Structure formats: structure tokens, C-alpha cells
Short mmCIF file of C-alpha atoms and ligand atoms in Angstrom, two decimals:
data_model
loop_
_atom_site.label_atom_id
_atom_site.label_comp_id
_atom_site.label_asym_id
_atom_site.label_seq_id
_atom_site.Cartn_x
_atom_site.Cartn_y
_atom_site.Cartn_z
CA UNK A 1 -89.07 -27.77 -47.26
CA UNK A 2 -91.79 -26.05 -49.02
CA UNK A 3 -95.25 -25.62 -46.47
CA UNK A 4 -98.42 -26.67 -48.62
CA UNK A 5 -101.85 -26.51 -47.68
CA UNK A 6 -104.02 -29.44 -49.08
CA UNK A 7 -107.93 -28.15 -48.62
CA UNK A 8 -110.45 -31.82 -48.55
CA UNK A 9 -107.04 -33.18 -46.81
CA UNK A 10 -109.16 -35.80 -45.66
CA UNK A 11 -111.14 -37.10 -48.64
CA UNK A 12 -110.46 -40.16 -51.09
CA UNK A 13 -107.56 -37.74 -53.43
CA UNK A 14 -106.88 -35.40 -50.71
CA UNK A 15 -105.32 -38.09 -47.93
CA UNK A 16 -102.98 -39.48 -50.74
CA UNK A 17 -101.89 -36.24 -51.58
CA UNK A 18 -100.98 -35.06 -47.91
CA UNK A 19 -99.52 -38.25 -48.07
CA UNK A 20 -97.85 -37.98 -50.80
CA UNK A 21 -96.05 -34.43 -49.78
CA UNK A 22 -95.08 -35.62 -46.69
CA UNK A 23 -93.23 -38.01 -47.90
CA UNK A 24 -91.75 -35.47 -50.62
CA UNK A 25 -90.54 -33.58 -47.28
CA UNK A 26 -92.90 -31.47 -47.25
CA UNK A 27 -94.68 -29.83 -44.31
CA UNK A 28 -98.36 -30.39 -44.98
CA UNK A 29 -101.53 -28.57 -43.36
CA UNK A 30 -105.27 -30.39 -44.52
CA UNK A 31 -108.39 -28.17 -44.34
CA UNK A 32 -111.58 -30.47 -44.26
CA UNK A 33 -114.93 -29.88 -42.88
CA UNK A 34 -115.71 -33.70 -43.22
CA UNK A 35 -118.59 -33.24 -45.23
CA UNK A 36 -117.49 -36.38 -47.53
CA UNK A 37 -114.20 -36.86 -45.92
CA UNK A 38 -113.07 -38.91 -42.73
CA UNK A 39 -110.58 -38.76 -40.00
CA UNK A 40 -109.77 -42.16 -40.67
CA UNK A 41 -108.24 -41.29 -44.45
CA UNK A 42 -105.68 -39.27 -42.26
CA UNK A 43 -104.98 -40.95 -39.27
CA UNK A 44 -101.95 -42.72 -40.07
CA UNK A 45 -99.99 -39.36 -40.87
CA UNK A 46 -101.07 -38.04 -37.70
CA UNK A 47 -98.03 -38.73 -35.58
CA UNK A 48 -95.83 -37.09 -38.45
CA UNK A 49 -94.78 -33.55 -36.69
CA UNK A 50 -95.06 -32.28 -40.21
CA UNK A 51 -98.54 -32.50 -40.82
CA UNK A 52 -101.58 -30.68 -38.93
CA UNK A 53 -104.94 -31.10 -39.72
CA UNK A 54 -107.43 -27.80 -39.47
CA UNK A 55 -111.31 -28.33 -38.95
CA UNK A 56 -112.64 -25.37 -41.15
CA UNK A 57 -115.04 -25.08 -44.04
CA UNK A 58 -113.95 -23.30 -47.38
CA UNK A 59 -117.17 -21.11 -47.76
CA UNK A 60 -115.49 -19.09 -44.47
CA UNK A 61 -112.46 -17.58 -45.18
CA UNK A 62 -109.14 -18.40 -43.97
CA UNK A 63 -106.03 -17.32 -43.09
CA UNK A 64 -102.51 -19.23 -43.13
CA UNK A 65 -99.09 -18.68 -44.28
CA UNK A 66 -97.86 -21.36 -46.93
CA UNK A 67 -95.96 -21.66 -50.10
CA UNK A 68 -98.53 -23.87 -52.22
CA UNK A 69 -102.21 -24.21 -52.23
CA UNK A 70 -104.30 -27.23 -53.77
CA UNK A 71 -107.52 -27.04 -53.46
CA UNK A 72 -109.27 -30.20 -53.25
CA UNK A 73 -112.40 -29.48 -50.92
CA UNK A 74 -115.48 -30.23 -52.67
CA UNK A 75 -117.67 -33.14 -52.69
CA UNK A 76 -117.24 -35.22 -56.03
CA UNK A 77 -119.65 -38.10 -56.21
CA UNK A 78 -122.73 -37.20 -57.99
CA UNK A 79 -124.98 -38.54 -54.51
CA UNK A 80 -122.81 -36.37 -52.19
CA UNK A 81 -122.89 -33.12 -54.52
CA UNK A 82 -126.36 -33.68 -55.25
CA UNK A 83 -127.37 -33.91 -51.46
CA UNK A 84 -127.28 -29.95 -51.05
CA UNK A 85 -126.86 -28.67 -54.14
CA UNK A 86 -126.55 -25.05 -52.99
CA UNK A 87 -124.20 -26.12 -50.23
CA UNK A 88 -121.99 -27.36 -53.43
CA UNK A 89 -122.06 -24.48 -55.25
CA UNK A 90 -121.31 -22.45 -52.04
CA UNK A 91 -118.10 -24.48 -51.89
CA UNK A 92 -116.84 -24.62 -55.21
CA UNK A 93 -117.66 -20.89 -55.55
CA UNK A 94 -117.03 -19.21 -51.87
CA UNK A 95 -114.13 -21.68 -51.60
CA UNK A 96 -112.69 -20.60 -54.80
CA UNK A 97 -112.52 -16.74 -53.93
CA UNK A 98 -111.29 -17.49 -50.41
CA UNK A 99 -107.93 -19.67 -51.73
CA UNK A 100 -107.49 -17.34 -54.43
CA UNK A 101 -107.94 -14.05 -51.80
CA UNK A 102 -105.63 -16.06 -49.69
CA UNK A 103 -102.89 -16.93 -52.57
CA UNK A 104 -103.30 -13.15 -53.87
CA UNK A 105 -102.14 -12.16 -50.57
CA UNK A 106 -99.60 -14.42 -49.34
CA UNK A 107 -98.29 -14.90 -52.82
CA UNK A 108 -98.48 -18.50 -52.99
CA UNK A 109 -99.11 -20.83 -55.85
CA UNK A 110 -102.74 -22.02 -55.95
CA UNK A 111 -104.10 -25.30 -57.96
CA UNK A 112 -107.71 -25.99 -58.68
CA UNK A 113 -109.12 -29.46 -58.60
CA UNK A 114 -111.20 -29.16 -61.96
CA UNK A 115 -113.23 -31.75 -63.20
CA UNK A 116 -113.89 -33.51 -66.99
CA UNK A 117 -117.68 -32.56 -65.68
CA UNK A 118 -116.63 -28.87 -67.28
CA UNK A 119 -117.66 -30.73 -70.25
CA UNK A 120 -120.72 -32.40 -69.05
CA UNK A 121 -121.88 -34.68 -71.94
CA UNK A 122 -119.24 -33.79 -74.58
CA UNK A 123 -120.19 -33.84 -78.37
CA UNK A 124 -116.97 -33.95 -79.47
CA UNK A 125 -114.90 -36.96 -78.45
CA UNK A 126 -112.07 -37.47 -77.12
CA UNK A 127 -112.49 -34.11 -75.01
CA UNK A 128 -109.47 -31.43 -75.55
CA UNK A 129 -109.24 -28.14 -72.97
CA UNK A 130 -110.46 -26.21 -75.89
CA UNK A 131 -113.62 -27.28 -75.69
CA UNK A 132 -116.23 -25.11 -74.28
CA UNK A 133 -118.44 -28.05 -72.98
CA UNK A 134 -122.14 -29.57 -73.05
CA UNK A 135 -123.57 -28.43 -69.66
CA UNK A 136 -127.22 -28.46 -68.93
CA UNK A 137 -127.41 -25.41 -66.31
CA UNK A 138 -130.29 -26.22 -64.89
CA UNK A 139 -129.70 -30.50 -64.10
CA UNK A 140 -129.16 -32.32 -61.60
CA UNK A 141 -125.69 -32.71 -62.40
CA UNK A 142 -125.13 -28.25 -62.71
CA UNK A 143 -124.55 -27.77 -59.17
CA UNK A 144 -121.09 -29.71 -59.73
CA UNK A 145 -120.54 -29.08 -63.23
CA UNK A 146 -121.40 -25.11 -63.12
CA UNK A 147 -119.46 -24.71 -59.90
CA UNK A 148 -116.14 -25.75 -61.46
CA UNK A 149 -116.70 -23.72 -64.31
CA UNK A 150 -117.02 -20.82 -62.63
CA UNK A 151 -114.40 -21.94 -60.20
CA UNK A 152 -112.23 -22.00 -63.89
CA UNK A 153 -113.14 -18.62 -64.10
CA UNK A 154 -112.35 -17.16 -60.67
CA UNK A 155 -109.15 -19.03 -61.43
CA UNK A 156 -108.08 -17.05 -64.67
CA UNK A 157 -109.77 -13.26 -63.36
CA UNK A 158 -107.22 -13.65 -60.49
CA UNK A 159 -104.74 -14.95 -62.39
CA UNK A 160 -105.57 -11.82 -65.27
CA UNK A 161 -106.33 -9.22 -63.00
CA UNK A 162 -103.83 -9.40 -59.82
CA UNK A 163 -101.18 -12.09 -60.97
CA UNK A 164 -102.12 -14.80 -58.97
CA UNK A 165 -99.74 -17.95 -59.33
CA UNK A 166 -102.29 -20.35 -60.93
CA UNK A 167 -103.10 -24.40 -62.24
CA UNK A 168 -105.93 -25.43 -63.07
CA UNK A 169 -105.91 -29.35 -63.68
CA UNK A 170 -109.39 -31.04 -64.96
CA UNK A 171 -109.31 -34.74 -63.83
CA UNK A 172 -111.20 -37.28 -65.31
CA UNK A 173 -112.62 -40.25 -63.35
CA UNK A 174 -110.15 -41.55 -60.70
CA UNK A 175 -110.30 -44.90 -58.40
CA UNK A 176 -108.09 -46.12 -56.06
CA UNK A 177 -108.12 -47.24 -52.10
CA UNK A 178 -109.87 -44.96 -49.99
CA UNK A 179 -112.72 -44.11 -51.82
CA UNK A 180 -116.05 -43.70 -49.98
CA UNK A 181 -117.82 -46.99 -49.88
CA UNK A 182 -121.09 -45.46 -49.73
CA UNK A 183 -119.98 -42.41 -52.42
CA UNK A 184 -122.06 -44.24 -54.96
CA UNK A 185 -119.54 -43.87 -57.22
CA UNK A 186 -119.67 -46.33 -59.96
CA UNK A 187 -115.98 -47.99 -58.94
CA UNK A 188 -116.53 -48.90 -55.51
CA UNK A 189 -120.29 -49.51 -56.06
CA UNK A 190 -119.54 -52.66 -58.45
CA UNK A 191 -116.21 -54.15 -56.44
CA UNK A 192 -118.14 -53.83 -52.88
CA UNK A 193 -121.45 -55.28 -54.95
CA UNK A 194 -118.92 -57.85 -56.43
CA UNK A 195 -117.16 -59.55 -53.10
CA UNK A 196 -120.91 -59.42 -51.51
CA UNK A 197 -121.90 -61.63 -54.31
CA UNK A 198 -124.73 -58.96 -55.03
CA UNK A 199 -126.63 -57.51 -57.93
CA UNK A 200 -124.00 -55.28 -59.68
CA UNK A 201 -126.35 -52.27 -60.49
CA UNK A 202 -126.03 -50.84 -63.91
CA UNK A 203 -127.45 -47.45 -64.62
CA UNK A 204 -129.07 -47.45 -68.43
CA UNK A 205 -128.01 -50.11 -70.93
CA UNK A 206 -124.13 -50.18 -70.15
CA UNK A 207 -123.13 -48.81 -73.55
CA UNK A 208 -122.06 -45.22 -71.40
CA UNK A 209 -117.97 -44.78 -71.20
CA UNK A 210 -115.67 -43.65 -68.83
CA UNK A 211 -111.94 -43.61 -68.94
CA UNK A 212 -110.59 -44.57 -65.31
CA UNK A 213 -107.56 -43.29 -63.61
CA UNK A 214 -106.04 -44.90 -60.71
CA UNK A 215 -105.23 -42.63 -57.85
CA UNK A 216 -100.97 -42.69 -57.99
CA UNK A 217 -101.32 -41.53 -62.03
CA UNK A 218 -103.54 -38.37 -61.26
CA UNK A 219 -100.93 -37.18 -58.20
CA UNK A 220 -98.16 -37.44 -60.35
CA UNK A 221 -99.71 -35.36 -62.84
CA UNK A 222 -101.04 -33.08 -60.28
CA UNK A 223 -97.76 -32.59 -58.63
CA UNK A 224 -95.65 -31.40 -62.24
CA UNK A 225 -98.32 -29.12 -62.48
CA UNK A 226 -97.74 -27.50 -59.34
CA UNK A 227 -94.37 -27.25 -60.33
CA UNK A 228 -94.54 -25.97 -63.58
CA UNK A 229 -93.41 -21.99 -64.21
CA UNK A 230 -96.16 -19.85 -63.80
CA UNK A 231 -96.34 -18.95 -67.51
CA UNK A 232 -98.56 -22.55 -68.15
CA UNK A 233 -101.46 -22.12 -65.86
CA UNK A 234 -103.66 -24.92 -68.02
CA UNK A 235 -106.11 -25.92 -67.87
CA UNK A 236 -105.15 -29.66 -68.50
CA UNK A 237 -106.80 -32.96 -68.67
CA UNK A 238 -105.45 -35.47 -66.54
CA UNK A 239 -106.75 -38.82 -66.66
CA UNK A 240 -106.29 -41.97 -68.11
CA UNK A 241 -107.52 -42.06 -72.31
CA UNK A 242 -108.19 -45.79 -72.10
CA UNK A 243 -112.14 -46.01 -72.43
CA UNK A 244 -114.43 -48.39 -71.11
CA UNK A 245 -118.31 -49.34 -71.24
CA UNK A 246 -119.93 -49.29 -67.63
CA UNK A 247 -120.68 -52.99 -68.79
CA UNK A 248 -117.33 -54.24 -70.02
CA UNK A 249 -116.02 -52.50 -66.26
CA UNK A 250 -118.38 -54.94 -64.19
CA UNK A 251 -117.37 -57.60 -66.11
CA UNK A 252 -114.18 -56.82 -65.32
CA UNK A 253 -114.34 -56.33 -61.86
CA UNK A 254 -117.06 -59.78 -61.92
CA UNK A 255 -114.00 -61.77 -63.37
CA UNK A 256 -111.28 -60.28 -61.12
CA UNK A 257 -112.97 -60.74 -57.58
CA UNK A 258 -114.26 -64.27 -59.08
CA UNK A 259 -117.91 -63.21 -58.08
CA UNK A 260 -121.08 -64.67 -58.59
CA UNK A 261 -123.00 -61.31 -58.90
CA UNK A 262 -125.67 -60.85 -61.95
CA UNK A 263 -126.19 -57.73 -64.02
CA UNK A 264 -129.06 -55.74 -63.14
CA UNK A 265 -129.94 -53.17 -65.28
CA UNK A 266 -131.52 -49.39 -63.91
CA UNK A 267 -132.82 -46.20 -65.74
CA UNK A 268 -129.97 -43.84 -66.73
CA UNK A 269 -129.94 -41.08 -64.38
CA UNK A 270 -130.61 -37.75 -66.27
CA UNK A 271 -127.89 -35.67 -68.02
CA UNK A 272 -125.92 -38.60 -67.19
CA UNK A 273 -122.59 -38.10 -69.78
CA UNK A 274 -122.60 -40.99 -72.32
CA UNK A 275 -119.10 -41.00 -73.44
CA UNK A 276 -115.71 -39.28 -71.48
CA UNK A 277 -112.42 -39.57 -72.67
CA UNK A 278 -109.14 -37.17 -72.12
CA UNK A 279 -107.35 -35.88 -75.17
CA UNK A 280 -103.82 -35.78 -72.77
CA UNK A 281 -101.21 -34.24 -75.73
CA UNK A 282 -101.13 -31.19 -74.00
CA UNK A 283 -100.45 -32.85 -70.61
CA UNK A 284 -97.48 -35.04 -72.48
CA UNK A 285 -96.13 -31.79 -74.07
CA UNK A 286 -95.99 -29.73 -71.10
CA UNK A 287 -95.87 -31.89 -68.25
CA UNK A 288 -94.21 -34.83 -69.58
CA UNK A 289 -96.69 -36.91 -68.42
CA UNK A 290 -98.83 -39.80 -68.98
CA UNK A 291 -100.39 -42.75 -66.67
CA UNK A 292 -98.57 -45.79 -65.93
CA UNK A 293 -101.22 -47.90 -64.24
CA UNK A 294 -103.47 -49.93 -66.10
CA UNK A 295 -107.68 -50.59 -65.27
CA UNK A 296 -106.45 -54.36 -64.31
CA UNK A 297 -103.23 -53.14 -61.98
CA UNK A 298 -105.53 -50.00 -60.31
CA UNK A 299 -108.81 -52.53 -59.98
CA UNK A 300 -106.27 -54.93 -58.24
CA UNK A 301 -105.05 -52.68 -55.72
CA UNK A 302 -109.07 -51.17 -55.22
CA UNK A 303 -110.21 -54.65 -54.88
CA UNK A 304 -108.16 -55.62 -51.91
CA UNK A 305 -108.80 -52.54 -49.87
CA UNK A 306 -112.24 -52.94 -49.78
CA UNK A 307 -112.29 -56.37 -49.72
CA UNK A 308 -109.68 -55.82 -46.18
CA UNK A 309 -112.41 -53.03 -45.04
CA UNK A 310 -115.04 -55.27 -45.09
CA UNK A 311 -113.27 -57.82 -43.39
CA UNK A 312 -112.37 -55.15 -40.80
CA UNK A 313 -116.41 -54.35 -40.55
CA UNK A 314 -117.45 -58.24 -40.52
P1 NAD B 401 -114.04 -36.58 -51.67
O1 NAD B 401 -115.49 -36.31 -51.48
O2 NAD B 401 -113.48 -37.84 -51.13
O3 NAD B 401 -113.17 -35.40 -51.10
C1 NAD B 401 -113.62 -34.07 -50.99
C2 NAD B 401 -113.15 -33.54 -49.64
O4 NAD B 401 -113.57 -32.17 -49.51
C3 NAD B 401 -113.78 -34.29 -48.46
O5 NAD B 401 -112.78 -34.60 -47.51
C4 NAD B 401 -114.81 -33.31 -47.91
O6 NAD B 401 -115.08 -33.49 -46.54
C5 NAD B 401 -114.15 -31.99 -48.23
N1 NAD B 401 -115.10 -30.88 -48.31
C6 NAD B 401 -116.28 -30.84 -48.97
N2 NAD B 401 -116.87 -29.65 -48.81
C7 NAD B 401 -116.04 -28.91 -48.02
C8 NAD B 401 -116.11 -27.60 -47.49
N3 NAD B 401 -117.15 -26.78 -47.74
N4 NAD B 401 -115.08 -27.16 -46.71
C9 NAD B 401 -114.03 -27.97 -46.45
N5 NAD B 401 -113.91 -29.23 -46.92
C10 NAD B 401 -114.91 -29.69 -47.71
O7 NAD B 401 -113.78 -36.47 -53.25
P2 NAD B 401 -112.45 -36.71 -54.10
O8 NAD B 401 -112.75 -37.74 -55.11
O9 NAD B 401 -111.29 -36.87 -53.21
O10 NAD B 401 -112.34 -35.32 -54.88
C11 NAD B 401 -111.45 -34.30 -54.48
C12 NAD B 401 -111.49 -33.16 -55.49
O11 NAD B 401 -111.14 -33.64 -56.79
C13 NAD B 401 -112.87 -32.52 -55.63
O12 NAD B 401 -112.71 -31.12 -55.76
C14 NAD B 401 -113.40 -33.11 -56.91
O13 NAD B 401 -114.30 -32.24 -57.55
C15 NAD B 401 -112.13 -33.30 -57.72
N6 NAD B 401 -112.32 -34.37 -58.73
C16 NAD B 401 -112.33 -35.68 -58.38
C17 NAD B 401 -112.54 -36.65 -59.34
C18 NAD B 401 -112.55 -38.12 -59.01
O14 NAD B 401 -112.78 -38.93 -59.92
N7 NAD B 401 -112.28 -38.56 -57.82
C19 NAD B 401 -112.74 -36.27 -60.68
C20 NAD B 401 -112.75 -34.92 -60.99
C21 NAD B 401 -112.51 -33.97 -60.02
N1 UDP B 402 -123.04 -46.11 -62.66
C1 UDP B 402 -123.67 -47.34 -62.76
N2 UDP B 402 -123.92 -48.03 -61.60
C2 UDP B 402 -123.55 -47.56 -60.38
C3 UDP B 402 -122.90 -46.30 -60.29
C4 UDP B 402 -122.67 -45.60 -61.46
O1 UDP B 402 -123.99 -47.81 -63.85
O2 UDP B 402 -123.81 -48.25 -59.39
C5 UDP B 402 -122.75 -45.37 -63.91
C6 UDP B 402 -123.23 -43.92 -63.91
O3 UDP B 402 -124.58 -43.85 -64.33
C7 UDP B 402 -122.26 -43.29 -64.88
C8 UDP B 402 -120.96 -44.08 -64.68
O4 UDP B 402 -121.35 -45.30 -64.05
O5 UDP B 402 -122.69 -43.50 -66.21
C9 UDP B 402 -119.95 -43.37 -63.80
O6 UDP B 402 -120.60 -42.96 -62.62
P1 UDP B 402 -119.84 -42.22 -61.41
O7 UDP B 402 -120.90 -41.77 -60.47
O8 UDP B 402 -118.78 -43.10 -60.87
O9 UDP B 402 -119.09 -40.99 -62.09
P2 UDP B 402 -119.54 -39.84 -63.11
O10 UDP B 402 -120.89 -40.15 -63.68
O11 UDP B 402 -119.54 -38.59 -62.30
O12 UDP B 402 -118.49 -39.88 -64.14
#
């Protein structure tokens, strides 16, 4: 039984990984300061003696004895990171030294929860981990996207300069049950606007991409990087390559939830990426892995939890 700390335990990827590792056998601490995360994400696993849950924010530093670290804690929808954009770099930053200070001296293994944003609006397409990324540093969207990078960096100084066990994953867009239903996120925006019968609210002309991963493909991933040997530290792109248009996705999800909601069409916020795709070769070659779960299976599965939580909230 390995004991694995899970910081942003109780956020949208964070609860499904504690979950997850529990039921690996695992005995599972979260670390949340439920900035974007809720109690309710976790509740269910409370009763397991296994798992504990710590209030604590990662700016402050912590101390804890465990085998594995993933750090999860920062907020990933563009409204949420964008709220307090110092706060965000704070936490990607602060948070980044204090797991890696803390891995350095318990010797654990420590994984970063990178982002595709490291290669904000990519000029070269699909996007491979050897590309150094089109990041404006002074948007709207560099609080995020600058944080991770030098989150990446902290990552491989540690690594270079005292051996620290490191992974650094970058994950591309991921959906499942769970998600925040006010995140804004573009997902659970169009289902919730979809069983409402509402406007489904389209930023720009529609033509932008995103490749969408549902939630059980990225933890898989996630978890054969953690076990890897700590000669392949990554990074590597996890998501799913199959690319959509925002528009073709709310047609989709129209179609699926058999709504009567009409396209309405909204200025593109700025620096807003037009095209994101994963080159995943390198996660095939040394992970073995690729998704399994298809934008119709995932949207499925995403559908009817949010159409059962807002049942539950009449
Ligand atoms: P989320 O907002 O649901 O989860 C983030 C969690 O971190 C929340 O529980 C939040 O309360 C917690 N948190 C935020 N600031 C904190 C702080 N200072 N101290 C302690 N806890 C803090 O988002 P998510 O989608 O679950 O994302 C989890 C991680 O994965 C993030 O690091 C994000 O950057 C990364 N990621 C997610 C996606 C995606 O598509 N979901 C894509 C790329 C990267
Ligand atoms: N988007 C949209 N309508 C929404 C929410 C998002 O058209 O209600 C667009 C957004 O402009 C972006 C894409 O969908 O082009 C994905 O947005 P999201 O915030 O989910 O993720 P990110 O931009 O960080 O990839």
C-alpha cells in the first residue's frame, strides 16, 4: 500500500483520482483549499479509513510523509484562473516549490498537472512536447499559461539540480462528471445550456478546435506515468488527438440531449487558442497508452450527470 498525496483532491480531476487510488489500495490524503473545488466531489470516499482530507492552501508550505505526490491544485477554467490572476500564479508557482521542497526531502515521487496551455495558440499543429509554445505573456490567458511553464521549469531545476523523482504530464482538454457547472468551461456550458433548452453560447465563429478527453482516459495515462522509472520524467501530452470545431461539439451535444437550443454566436475572447491537438507518439511509446473513450461515449456519461444534478437542484 503505497501513501499518495493528491493536492486539488477535491476538484473535477482531483476527486476521480483520490478515487481512483483508493480503489487501487491505496491510502490517499487530498490537499484543497476549495478555491474551485467542493466537499461534495469527495464526500462519498469519506467513510473510507484510507482517505483523509487536509484543508490547506499550496502557496503555504506543507509538511507530510508519503510515497507519491500529484499535484493537481490549481484552478483550470479560464473564468476561475482569471478571477485573481496573481492568486493563480501564486499557486502554480509557490505551490510548485513547496511539493517539490517537500518531495526533495521526503524522497517521494512528484507529478505535475501541466497543461496543452504551455503552448498557448500553437503554430504548429498537431502540438509535440518539443515545441516551445505561442504564449502571449502579458494576456489574459498568461496567468495560467506562464504559471505552468514555469511550474515545467521548477519541475526539471529540481529534478537537475537535487534529483528529485519527477513527471510532468501536459493534459489537453478533459470532460467528464463532476465538472463545475458554473466553471464556464466550454463542455458543461453547452450540455447544461442544452437540457435547459437555452441559447448554446458560442465564442467567435465556431471554426476554433479542441480535442476532448474524457476524464477515465487522462487517469489512466496519468497513473503509468507515475509509475514509470525515474529515467522518463516527460513531459508528455495526454489527451485525446480527435479534433473538433466548438460548432460541430454543440451540435453534438444539441443532437444527443435532443434539445431545442439555438446557436448564438459571441466575440472570441482574446488570445483565445484557435486550434489544439496532442501529437500522443511519445505517450504510446513510453507509456503504452492511448484513450479508449470516444466524444459520443464521454458526452454520454457528462450528459446524465448534469442532467441528474439538475434534477437534484429542481
Ligand atoms: P478544478 O478547478 O476542478 O480543480 C482544481 C482544484 O485545486 C480545486 O479543488 C481547487 O479548490 C484546488 N485549488 C486551487 N487553488 C488552490 C490552492 N492555492 N491551494 C490548494 N488547492 C487549490 O480543475 P481541474 O480541471 O480538476 O484541474 C486540475 C488540474 O489539472 C489543474 O492543475 C489544471 O491546471 C490541470 N489541467 C486540467 C485540464 C482540464 O481540462 N480539466 C487541462 C489541463 C490541465
Ligand atoms: N467556448 C465557447 N462557448 C462557451 C465556452 C467556451 O464557445 O460557452 C469556447 C472557448 O472560447 C474556447 C473553447 O470553447 O475556444 C474551449 O473553451 P474552454 O474554456 O472549455 O477551454 P480552453 O479555452 O481553456 O481550452
Amino acid at each position: 500500500m503505497k501513501r499518495i498525496l493528491v493536492t486539488g483532491g477535491a476538484g473535477f480531476l482531483g476527486s476521480h483520482l483520490c478515487e481512483r487510488l483508493l480503489n487501487e489500495g491505496n491510502e490517499v490524503i487530498s490537499l484543497d483549499n476549495y478555491f474551485t473545488g467542493q466537499k461534495r466531489n469527495i464526500v462519498h470516499l469519506m467513510d473510507n479509513p484510507y482517505f483523509e482530507i487536509i484543508r490547506h492552501d499550496v502557496t503555504m508550505p506543507f509538511f507530510i510523509e508519503v510515497d507519491e505526490i500529484y499535484n493537481l491544485a490549481c484552478p483550470a477554467s479560464p473564468i476561475h484562473y482569471q478571477y485573481n490572476g496573481i492568486k493563480t500564479v501564486k499557486t502554480s508557482v509557490m505551490g510548485a516549490i513547496n511539493m517539490l521542497g517537500l518531495a526533495k526531502r521526503i524522497k517521494a515521487k512528484v507529478l505535475q498537472a501541466s497543461t496543452s496551455e504551455v503552448y498557448g495558440d500553437p503554430q504548429i499543429h498537431p502540438q509535440t512536447e518539443d515545441y516551445w509554445g505561442h504564449v502571449n505573456p502579458i494576456g489574459i490567458r498568461s496567468c495560467y499559461d506562464e504559471g505552468k511553464r514555469v511550474a515545467e521549469t521548477l519541475f526539471m531545476n529540481y529534478h537537475d539540480q537535487n534529483n528529485v523523482r519527477i513527471k510532468i504530464i501536459r493534459i489537453f482538454n478533459t470532460y467528464g462528471p463532476r465538472m463545475h457547472p458554473n466553471d464556464g468551461r466550454v463542455v458543461s456550458n453547452f450540455i447544461i445550456q442544452a437540457l435547459k433548452n437555452e441559447d448554446i453560447t458560442i465564442f467567435g465563429d465556431g471554426s476554433q478546435t479542441r480535442s476532448f478527453q474524457y476524464v477515465d482516459d487522462l487517469l489512466n495515462g496519468m497513473i503509468k506515468m507515475m509509475a514509470t522509472g525515474d529515467d522518463f520524467v516527460g513531459p508528455v501530452n495526454i489527451g485525446n488527438p480527435g479534433e473538433f470545431t466548438i460548432k460541430e461539439l454543440a451540435e453534438k451535444v444539441i443532437s444527443m440531449t435532443g434539445s431545442k437550443s439555438k446557436l448564438k454566436f459571441y466575440p472570441l475572447p482574446s488570445d483565445d487558442p484557435l486550434q489544439r491537438k496532442p501529437d500522443i507518439s511519445l505517450a504510446k511509446e513510453k507509456l503504452n497508452w492511448e484513450p479508449s473513450i470516444n466524444l459520443e461515449t464521454g458526452l454520454e456519461k457528462t450528459i446524465n450527470f448534469f442532467d441528474n444534478l439538475l434534477k437534484e437542484n429542481g
